[in-house]
Coordinates of C-alpha atoms in Angstrom, one line a residue:
Chain U
M1 CA -0.2 0.1 0.2
A2 CA 1.3 3.6 -0.8
P3 CA 1.7 6.1 1.9
S4 CA -0.3 8.4 0.0
E5 CA -3.2 5.7 0.1
L6 CA -2.7 5.5 4.3
T7 CA -2.6 9.0 4.3
P8 CA -5.4 10.4 1.9
S9 CA -6.2 13.6 3.7
A10 CA -2.8 15.0 4.6
A11 CA -1.2 18.1 3.1
P12 CA 0.7 17.1 -0.3
P13 CA 4.0 18.0 0.9
V14 CA 3.5 15.9 3.7
A15 CA 2.3 13.4 1.4
R16 CA 5.4 13.8 -0.3
L17 CA 7.8 13.5 3.0
I18 CA 6.1 10.2 3.4
E19 CA 6.9 8.6 0.0
A20 CA 9.8 9.8 -0.3
F21 CA 10.9 7.9 3.3
H22 CA 8.8 4.9 2.4
R23 CA 11.5 4.7 -0.7
L24 CA 14.7 4.0 2.1
P25 CA 15.7 0.5 2.8
G26 CA 13.9 -0.7 5.6
I27 CA 10.8 1.9 5.8
G28 CA 7.6 0.9 5.6
P29 CA 4.5 2.9 5.5
K30 CA 3.9 3.2 9.4
S31 CA 8.5 4.2 9.9
A32 CA 7.8 6.8 6.8
Q33 CA 4.8 8.8 8.5
R34 CA 5.9 7.9 12.2
L35 CA 9.7 10.1 10.7
T36 CA 7.5 12.4 8.5
Y37 CA 5.4 13.8 11.5
H38 CA 8.4 13.8 14.1
L39 CA 9.9 16.1 11.7
I40 CA 7.1 18.1 10.9
R41 CA 7.4 18.9 15.3
M42 CA 11.2 19.4 14.9
P43 CA 12.6 23.3 15.4
Q44 CA 13.5 24.9 11.7
E45 CA 17.1 24.6 12.4
E46 CA 17.1 20.9 13.6
A47 CA 15.2 20.4 10.3
E48 CA 17.2 22.5 8.0
E49 CA 20.8 21.1 9.5
L50 CA 19.5 17.2 8.8
A51 CA 18.3 18.6 5.4
S52 CA 21.7 20.1 4.2
A53 CA 23.7 17.3 5.6
I54 CA 21.3 15.5 3.2
L55 CA 22.4 17.6 0.1
S56 CA 26.6 17.6 1.2
V57 CA 26.4 14.0 1.2
K58 CA 25.1 14.2 -1.9
E59 CA 27.4 17.0 -3.5
R60 CA 30.5 16.2 -1.8
V61 CA 30.9 12.8 -1.3
V62 CA 32.9 10.7 -4.0
L63 CA 34.6 7.2 -4.5
C64 CA 38.0 7.4 -3.8
D65 CA 40.1 6.8 -7.1
T66 CA 41.8 4.7 -5.1
C67 CA 40.2 2.3 -3.0
A68 CA 36.7 3.0 -4.1
N69 CA 35.6 3.7 -0.5
L70 CA 33.6 6.6 0.1
A71 CA 35.4 10.5 0.4
E72 CA 35.0 13.8 -0.4
S73 CA 37.9 14.3 -2.9
A74 CA 39.5 12.2 -5.2
E75 CA 41.8 10.7 -2.2
C76 CA 39.9 9.2 1.0
T77 CA 41.7 10.1 4.3
I78 CA 42.9 6.2 4.7
C79 CA 44.5 6.1 1.3
G80 CA 46.2 9.8 2.2
D81 CA 47.6 8.9 5.1
L82 CA 50.9 8.0 4.8
Q83 CA 51.5 6.2 7.9
R84 CA 49.1 3.5 7.2
D85 CA 51.4 0.1 6.1
Q86 CA 51.2 0.7 2.2
T87 CA 51.8 -3.0 1.8
Q88 CA 48.7 -4.4 3.1
I89 CA 45.1 -4.1 1.3
C90 CA 42.1 -5.2 2.9
I91 CA 39.6 -6.3 0.0
V92 CA 36.3 -5.3 1.6
E93 CA 32.4 -5.7 0.2
E94 CA 31.1 -2.4 1.1
P95 CA 32.2 0.7 2.6
L96 CA 30.2 0.1 6.1
D97 CA 32.7 -3.3 6.2
V98 CA 35.5 -0.3 6.4
V99 CA 34.2 1.6 9.3
A100 CA 33.6 -1.9 11.2
I101 CA 37.4 -3.0 10.6
E102 CA 38.7 -0.2 11.4
R103 CA 36.8 0.9 15.1
A104 CA 38.2 -2.9 15.9
R105 CA 41.8 -0.5 15.8
V106 CA 44.3 -3.6 14.9
Y107 CA 44.4 -2.8 11.1
S108 CA 46.9 0.1 9.9
G109 CA 47.1 -1.0 6.3
L110 CA 44.8 -0.5 3.5
Y111 CA 41.5 -0.7 1.7
H112 CA 39.5 -1.9 -1.2
V113 CA 36.1 -1.6 -1.6
L114 CA 34.1 -3.8 -4.3
H115 CA 30.9 -2.4 -3.8
G116 CA 29.4 -5.4 -4.3
V117 CA 29.6 -9.4 -4.2
I118 CA 29.1 -12.2 -6.3
S119 CA 25.8 -12.9 -7.0
P120 CA 24.6 -15.1 -9.5
V121 CA 21.2 -15.9 -8.8
N122 CA 21.0 -11.8 -8.4
G123 CA 22.7 -11.6 -12.0
I124 CA 25.8 -9.9 -9.9
G125 CA 29.2 -11.3 -11.9
P126 CA 33.1 -10.3 -11.5
N127 CA 32.5 -7.4 -14.0
D128 CA 30.2 -5.2 -11.8
L129 CA 32.4 -5.4 -8.7
K130 CA 36.0 -2.7 -8.5
L131 CA 38.3 -6.3 -9.2
R132 CA 40.2 -3.8 -12.6
E133 CA 41.0 -1.0 -10.0
L134 CA 42.2 -3.6 -7.7
L135 CA 44.4 -5.1 -10.5
E136 CA 45.4 -1.9 -11.2
R137 CA 46.7 -1.3 -7.5
L138 CA 48.5 -4.3 -7.3
R139 CA 51.0 -4.2 -10.6
D140 CA 53.1 -2.0 -9.1
G141 CA 54.6 -4.7 -6.9
T142 CA 54.3 -2.4 -3.2
V143 CA 51.5 -4.7 -1.6
K144 CA 52.5 -7.8 -0.3
E145 CA 49.6 -9.0 1.4
V146 CA 45.7 -9.0 0.6
I147 CA 44.0 -9.6 3.2
V148 CA 39.5 -11.2 2.0
A149 CA 37.6 -9.7 4.1
T150 CA 34.6 -11.1 2.4
N151 CA 31.6 -11.8 4.5
P152 CA 31.5 -15.0 5.4
N153 CA 28.8 -16.5 3.7
L154 CA 28.4 -18.8 0.3
E155 CA 28.5 -15.7 -1.6
G156 CA 31.4 -14.2 0.0
E157 CA 33.4 -17.4 -0.1
A158 CA 32.3 -17.3 -4.1
T159 CA 33.9 -13.8 -4.5
A160 CA 37.5 -14.3 -2.2
M161 CA 37.7 -17.6 -4.6
Y162 CA 37.1 -15.1 -7.3
I163 CA 39.5 -13.2 -6.3
Q164 CA 42.3 -15.6 -4.7
Q165 CA 42.2 -17.2 -8.9
L166 CA 42.0 -13.7 -10.3
I167 CA 45.3 -12.2 -8.2
S168 CA 47.8 -15.7 -7.6
P169 CA 49.4 -15.5 -10.8
L170 CA 51.1 -11.6 -9.1
G171 CA 52.7 -13.4 -6.5
V172 CA 51.0 -11.4 -3.3
A173 CA 50.4 -13.3 -0.4
I174 CA 46.3 -13.3 -0.4
T175 CA 45.2 -14.2 3.4
R176 CA 41.0 -14.9 4.3
L177 CA 40.2 -13.3 7.8
A178 CA 39.7 -16.4 9.7
R179 CA 36.2 -18.0 10.8
G180 CA 34.7 -19.6 13.1
L181 CA 32.5 -19.4 16.5
P182 CA 31.6 -16.2 17.3
S183 CA 32.2 -14.4 21.0
G184 CA 29.6 -15.3 23.1
S185 CA 27.6 -17.9 21.0
D186 CA 26.8 -21.2 21.4
I187 CA 28.2 -23.8 20.2
E188 CA 24.7 -26.3 20.2
Y189 CA 23.9 -24.1 18.0
A190 CA 26.9 -23.5 15.3
D191 CA 26.4 -24.8 11.9
D192 CA 27.9 -27.6 10.2
S193 CA 30.6 -25.2 8.1
T194 CA 31.3 -22.7 11.2
L195 CA 32.1 -26.2 13.2
A196 CA 33.7 -27.7 10.6
H197 CA 35.8 -24.1 10.2
A198 CA 36.7 -23.9 13.4
L199 CA 38.0 -27.1 13.7
E200 CA 40.0 -26.7 11.0
S201 CA 41.8 -23.4 11.9
R202 CA 41.6 -24.3 15.7
T203 CA 45.1 -22.7 17.5
E204 CA 46.8 -24.1 20.4
I205 CA 46.5 -22.9 23.3
A206 CA 49.3 -21.5 25.4
G207 CA 49.1 -23.2 28.7
R208 CA 49.5 -26.2 26.8
Q209 CA 52.3 -24.5 24.6
D210 CA 54.2 -23.5 27.5
A211 CA 53.9 -27.5 29.2
G212 CA 56.0 -28.0 25.9
T213 CA 53.8 -30.7 24.7
E214 CA 55.0 -30.4 21.0
Chain T
M1 CA -18.0 -11.4 11.2
V2 CA -14.4 -11.6 10.2
S3 CA -12.8 -14.6 12.2
K4 CA -9.6 -14.1 13.3
R5 CA -7.3 -17.0 11.7
R6 CA -4.6 -18.6 13.9
P7 CA -1.4 -17.9 12.8
V8 CA 0.0 -21.5 11.4
T9 CA 3.2 -22.4 12.2
Y10 CA 5.1 -26.0 10.9
T11 CA 8.4 -27.5 10.5
T12 CA 9.4 -27.9 6.9
D13 CA 12.2 -29.4 5.3
A14 CA 13.9 -26.6 3.3
V15 CA 16.5 -25.7 0.2
V16 CA 17.6 -22.0 0.8
V17 CA 17.7 -20.5 -2.8
R18 CA 18.0 -16.9 -2.3
T19 CA 19.0 -14.5 0.7
S20 CA 18.9 -10.6 0.8
N21 CA 19.2 -8.2 3.5
L22 CA 16.4 -6.8 5.4
G23 CA 16.3 -3.8 7.7
E24 CA 19.4 -3.5 10.6
A25 CA 20.0 -7.4 10.7
D26 CA 17.5 -9.3 9.4
R27 CA 17.7 -11.3 6.1
I28 CA 14.6 -11.9 3.7
I29 CA 15.4 -16.0 2.9
T30 CA 13.8 -17.9 0.0
L31 CA 13.3 -21.8 0.6
V32 CA 12.1 -24.4 -1.6
T33 CA 10.0 -26.5 0.1
P34 CA 8.5 -30.0 -0.4
I35 CA 5.0 -29.4 0.4
H36 CA 4.8 -25.9 0.8
G37 CA 6.3 -24.5 -2.7
L38 CA 8.4 -22.0 -2.4
I39 CA 8.5 -19.1 0.8
R40 CA 9.9 -16.3 1.6
G41 CA 10.7 -15.9 4.8
V42 CA 12.2 -13.1 7.3
A43 CA 15.6 -14.4 9.6
K44 CA 15.6 -12.3 12.5
A45 CA 19.1 -10.6 13.5
A46 CA 20.5 -13.6 10.9
R47 CA 23.1 -11.2 10.0
K48 CA 24.8 -10.6 13.7
P49 CA 27.4 -12.8 14.1
S50 CA 25.8 -14.5 16.8
S51 CA 22.7 -15.3 15.0
K52 CA 21.6 -18.8 15.9
L53 CA 19.8 -18.7 12.7
G54 CA 22.5 -17.1 9.8
G55 CA 24.9 -19.8 9.9
H56 CA 21.7 -22.4 8.7
L57 CA 20.0 -20.3 6.1
D58 CA 22.6 -19.6 3.6
L59 CA 22.5 -20.3 0.2
L60 CA 22.3 -23.8 -0.6
K61 CA 21.8 -25.4 2.5
Y62 CA 19.5 -28.1 2.9
V63 CA 17.9 -27.2 6.1
S64 CA 15.1 -27.9 8.5
V65 CA 13.3 -25.0 9.8
S66 CA 10.3 -23.6 11.9
V67 CA 7.8 -21.4 9.8
R68 CA 5.2 -19.2 11.4
E69 CA 2.9 -18.1 8.4
T70 CA 1.7 -14.2 8.0
R71 CA 0.0 -12.6 5.2
T72 CA 3.2 -11.0 3.9
L73 CA 6.9 -12.5 4.8
H74 CA 6.5 -15.5 6.9
G75 CA 8.7 -15.6 10.2
L76 CA 11.6 -18.1 9.8
S77 CA 13.3 -19.7 13.6
Q78 CA 14.3 -23.1 14.7
A79 CA 16.7 -23.8 11.6
S80 CA 19.0 -26.5 11.9
T81 CA 21.7 -28.0 8.9
I82 CA 20.4 -31.1 7.7
D83 CA 23.0 -31.1 4.7
G84 CA 25.3 -28.3 4.5
F85 CA 26.4 -29.1 0.8
R86 CA 30.6 -28.3 2.1
G87 CA 31.8 -29.5 -1.6
L88 CA 29.7 -27.1 -3.4
R89 CA 31.2 -24.3 -1.5
D90 CA 35.0 -24.9 -1.6
D91 CA 34.7 -25.1 -5.3
L92 CA 34.0 -21.9 -7.7
E93 CA 33.0 -23.8 -10.4
R94 CA 30.9 -26.0 -8.4
F95 CA 29.6 -23.1 -6.4
S96 CA 28.3 -21.6 -9.8
R97 CA 26.7 -24.4 -11.4
A98 CA 25.1 -25.3 -7.9
A99 CA 23.7 -21.5 -8.1
Y100 CA 21.9 -22.3 -11.6
I101 CA 20.6 -25.2 -10.7
S102 CA 19.3 -23.5 -7.1
E103 CA 17.9 -20.3 -9.9
M104 CA 16.1 -22.8 -11.7
A105 CA 14.5 -24.6 -8.8
E106 CA 13.5 -21.0 -8.0
R107 CA 11.8 -20.3 -11.2
F108 CA 9.8 -23.8 -11.4
S109 CA 8.6 -23.4 -8.3
V110 CA 5.4 -21.3 -6.8
E111 CA 3.9 -20.5 -3.4
N112 CA 1.8 -23.3 -2.1
G113 CA 2.2 -25.2 -4.6
A114 CA 3.5 -28.8 -3.4
N115 CA 6.3 -30.2 -5.7
Q116 CA 7.8 -33.5 -3.5
P117 CA 9.6 -34.7 -7.2
L118 CA 11.1 -31.3 -7.5
F119 CA 12.5 -31.0 -4.3
R120 CA 13.8 -34.6 -4.3
L121 CA 15.6 -33.9 -7.2
L122 CA 17.0 -30.4 -6.4
I123 CA 18.9 -32.5 -3.2
D124 CA 19.1 -35.5 -5.4
V125 CA 21.3 -33.5 -7.9
L126 CA 23.2 -30.8 -5.6
G127 CA 24.3 -34.4 -3.4
A128 CA 25.5 -35.3 -6.9
L129 CA 26.9 -32.1 -8.0
E130 CA 29.4 -32.0 -4.8
K131 CA 31.0 -35.0 -5.8
T132 CA 31.4 -35.6 -9.4
D133 CA 33.9 -35.5 -11.8
N134 CA 31.1 -34.9 -14.6
P135 CA 29.2 -31.8 -13.8
E136 CA 27.8 -31.1 -17.3
M137 CA 26.2 -34.9 -17.5
V138 CA 24.7 -33.8 -14.1
I139 CA 23.3 -30.1 -15.0
H140 CA 21.5 -31.9 -18.1
F141 CA 20.4 -34.6 -16.9
F142 CA 18.9 -32.1 -13.7
E143 CA 17.6 -29.7 -16.9
M144 CA 15.7 -32.8 -18.6
R145 CA 14.1 -33.6 -15.3
L146 CA 13.0 -30.7 -14.4
L147 CA 11.0 -30.6 -17.9
Q148 CA 9.4 -33.9 -17.6
L149 CA 8.2 -33.1 -14.1
N150 CA 6.8 -30.3 -15.3
G151 CA 5.0 -31.5 -18.4
F152 CA 7.4 -29.8 -21.5
A153 CA 9.5 -33.3 -21.4
P154 CA 11.0 -32.6 -25.1
E155 CA 9.5 -35.3 -27.9
L156 CA 12.4 -37.0 -29.0
S157 CA 11.1 -40.2 -30.5
R158 CA 9.2 -38.3 -33.2
C159 CA 9.3 -35.5 -35.3
V160 CA 7.2 -33.1 -33.7
E161 CA 6.1 -31.1 -37.1
T162 CA 5.1 -34.4 -38.9
G163 CA 4.3 -37.1 -36.6
V164 CA 6.3 -39.4 -38.0
E165 CA 9.4 -41.4 -36.1
L166 CA 12.4 -40.8 -36.4
E167 CA 15.1 -42.5 -38.4
P168 CA 18.9 -43.2 -36.5
A169 CA 20.9 -40.3 -38.1
D170 CA 21.0 -36.4 -37.2
H171 CA 18.2 -33.8 -37.1
L172 CA 17.7 -30.7 -35.8
Y173 CA 15.2 -29.6 -32.1
S174 CA 13.0 -26.9 -31.8
A175 CA 12.4 -25.6 -28.6
D176 CA 9.6 -23.7 -30.3
R177 CA 7.7 -27.0 -30.9
G178 CA 9.3 -28.7 -27.9
G179 CA 10.9 -31.7 -29.6
L180 CA 13.0 -32.7 -32.5
V181 CA 12.2 -32.3 -36.2
S182 CA 13.0 -34.7 -39.3
N183 CA 16.0 -33.6 -41.1
E184 CA 14.0 -34.1 -43.9
T185 CA 11.5 -31.5 -43.1
R186 CA 10.8 -27.6 -42.8
P187 CA 8.8 -26.4 -40.4
V188 CA 6.3 -24.2 -41.2
G189 CA 7.0 -20.1 -40.2
E190 CA 9.8 -19.3 -38.7
V191 CA 11.5 -21.9 -35.9
A192 CA 14.3 -21.1 -34.7
L193 CA 15.9 -24.6 -34.8
L194 CA 19.1 -26.3 -33.2
P195 CA 21.3 -29.0 -34.7
A196 CA 21.1 -32.4 -33.1
S197 CA 23.3 -35.0 -33.7
L198 CA 23.2 -38.5 -34.1
N199 CA 25.1 -39.0 -30.4
T200 CA 23.5 -35.9 -29.2
I201 CA 19.5 -37.6 -29.7
K202 CA 21.1 -40.8 -27.7
L203 CA 22.2 -38.9 -24.9
L204 CA 19.0 -36.9 -24.5
R205 CA 16.8 -40.2 -24.5
F206 CA 19.4 -41.4 -22.1
L207 CA 19.1 -38.2 -19.7
A208 CA 14.9 -39.0 -20.2
R209 CA 14.8 -42.3 -18.4
T210 CA 18.1 -42.5 -16.1
D211 CA 19.0 -41.2 -13.1
S212 CA 21.5 -39.4 -11.1
A213 CA 24.4 -41.9 -10.8
N214 CA 24.2 -42.9 -13.9
A215 CA 24.3 -39.9 -15.9
D216 CA 27.0 -39.4 -13.4
R217 CA 29.0 -42.4 -15.3
M218 CA 28.3 -41.1 -18.9
K219 CA 30.3 -39.0 -20.8
A220 CA 29.7 -37.0 -23.8
G221 CA 32.0 -35.6 -25.8
E222 CA 32.6 -31.8 -26.6
D223 CA 30.6 -31.0 -29.4
E224 CA 27.7 -33.8 -28.1
N225 CA 28.2 -31.5 -24.7
R226 CA 27.5 -28.3 -26.2
Q227 CA 24.4 -29.3 -28.3
L228 CA 22.8 -30.8 -24.9
S229 CA 23.4 -27.5 -23.3
R230 CA 22.3 -25.5 -26.1
I231 CA 19.3 -27.6 -26.8
L232 CA 18.0 -27.9 -22.9
R233 CA 18.8 -24.3 -22.7
A234 CA 16.9 -23.3 -25.3
Q235 CA 13.9 -25.4 -24.3
I236 CA 14.2 -23.8 -20.4
H237 CA 14.2 -20.0 -22.0
H238 CA 11.2 -21.3 -23.7
V239 CA 9.2 -22.2 -20.6
L240 CA 10.1 -19.6 -18.6
D241 CA 10.2 -17.0 -21.3
R242 CA 13.7 -15.7 -19.8
G243 CA 16.7 -16.9 -19.4
L244 CA 18.7 -17.5 -16.2
R245 CA 20.9 -14.8 -14.6
S246 CA 23.2 -17.3 -13.0
E247 CA 23.9 -18.7 -16.6
A248 CA 26.5 -16.0 -17.4
F249 CA 28.9 -16.9 -14.4
M250 CA 28.3 -20.0 -15.0
D251 CA 29.8 -19.9 -18.3
E252 CA 32.5 -17.6 -17.7
V253 CA 34.1 -19.8 -14.7
R254 CA 33.7 -22.8 -16.9
T255 CA 35.5 -21.3 -19.7
R256 CA 38.2 -19.3 -18.4
P257 CA 41.8 -21.0 -16.7
S258 CA 41.8 -22.2 -13.6
H259 CA 44.6 -18.9 -12.7
A260 CA 44.0 -16.1 -14.9
Q261 CA 46.9 -14.4 -16.6
A262 CA 48.4 -11.3 -14.5
S263 CA 47.3 -9.6 -17.5
S264 CA 44.1 -10.3 -17.7
S265 CA 41.2 -7.9 -16.2
P266 CA 37.9 -9.1 -15.1
E267 CA 36.2 -8.0 -18.7
S268 CA 38.5 -9.9 -20.5
S269 CA 37.8 -13.7 -19.1
S270 CA 34.2 -13.3 -19.4
A271 CA 32.5 -15.3 -21.8
S272 CA 29.7 -15.8 -24.1
S273 CA 27.0 -17.6 -23.5
P274 CA 25.6 -20.5 -25.5
G275 CA 22.9 -18.8 -25.9
E276 CA 20.0 -20.3 -28.1

C-alpha cells in the first residue's frame, strides 16, 4: 500500500515526504509516517541541518580513485595517510565494512571496496565489482599481502575464491579472515560449516604450549 | 463477522535458494520446500555474528526450519542444517553450477505449490554435484528431469512437425515445438532450429530415462555437450520465457583458465553464453 493511500487527507507536502521516506531501505509505510510527523514537530534549525546534511552527502561525497571507499575528494583519508602500512590491502564488500574494521583498531593497512559481491542468482558477476581497479593497484609490486574480508557466507566465499584465482599469478600473499565460532555464541547452535572451519582453524592454547607438549 | 485466523506454524525441510538483506540485521530467505512450494520468510537478526539462524540459512543449504505463516513475509526460526553441501562451497566451479540449479528450482516453484519430486531432485542433484567429476552431464540430467516434472518433456522419438518416427540419423531440435524435427522436414513459419547429432539424440533419450548416478557415469564429447547445453537451455528459456541470471557466471567460470593470467582483467575473462 502506498503511503499516500494511507494518508489520503494529508497535505501534499506531507504526503510527498512520507513517500520519500518510504522509498528508503527498511522503512515501511508506518515508519515513514512516524518520521514525517516527527520532522514536522522538529525545530526549524534542526530540520534545516538535516536537509543540509543530506544535500552535502550527495554533493560532496565521491568514491576514492584508489580504493573506491567513500571520500570527500579523489583520495580518501585512509589512502592519503602515509603512516598506514602501504604493503597490505584489505578487500571488503561495502564502505560500512571499512568502518567496522577501523572500529576494531587492530588494522593499519589500506582497503579496497568492491561495492558488492558475486551473486549469480541476482545477476551480479565479477564485472560489476571493483576488481579491475584492484588489479591496477597490485601491479607496481608495493602491496605484499591482500586480506580478503568478504562476508563469511556463500557469496562472500565465492567472491574470495574468485579473487584468489584472479590475483594469485601476481605473487602477492592472499589471506582470508579467520572463520569460526563468534564470541558469546553456543556450540550447540553452530551450523556445520562454522564448526568445520572452527575445527580446521583451531589453535594450540598457550598453557599447553608452555608445558612443552610439542 | 470476520474470524481471526490463528497463525499457522509448521516445520519443514527446505533448500535456501536466495537471500537478501532487510533492515538493520534481518535477512529475507527464499526457500524451496516439498509441501509448501516456494516460501519467502524473514530470519530476524540473521546477519549478527551471534545469530543462531544465520549460519544455517545460508544459500544452498538443506535445512529443517520452523515457519510461522503471516499474510506477507513468513517468520523463520529454529533452523538446523541437514546437509550443508560443503563440496559446493569450497569450489568456484561447483558453486557456479549449483547457483544455476538453485535458480532453476526457484523459477519452476510456486508459492503453496507442493512439488515433492522437484524437491527430491534438487537435493539429489546438489548432492551429486558435490562429488562428481562430470558436472556437465549432471546439469543436463537436472535440466531434462525438471522439464519432465513440469510437463514439458521434449519429444525425442517422433518428428514434432509430421509425427513420423525418426530414423537413426542427425536431426534438428525446435524449442518452440518442444522436440526433434526430422532433417527432411522444414517447419512452417519462423522456427529456430538447433542441430542435434545422432549421438546427442541418444544422450537426450538416455537423460530422459536415467537417474543422477547413471548420468554422472555417462561421458559425452565436447560437441555433444555443447549441443545438449544449447538444446536444453533453449527449451528451459522457452518454458520460462526468459534466460537465467546465473548462466553468465557459470559459463565464465567454466571457460576461464583455473588461474587467470596476471595481465587479464575481469572483463577480458568473460565468456559468451552458448545462447539459444
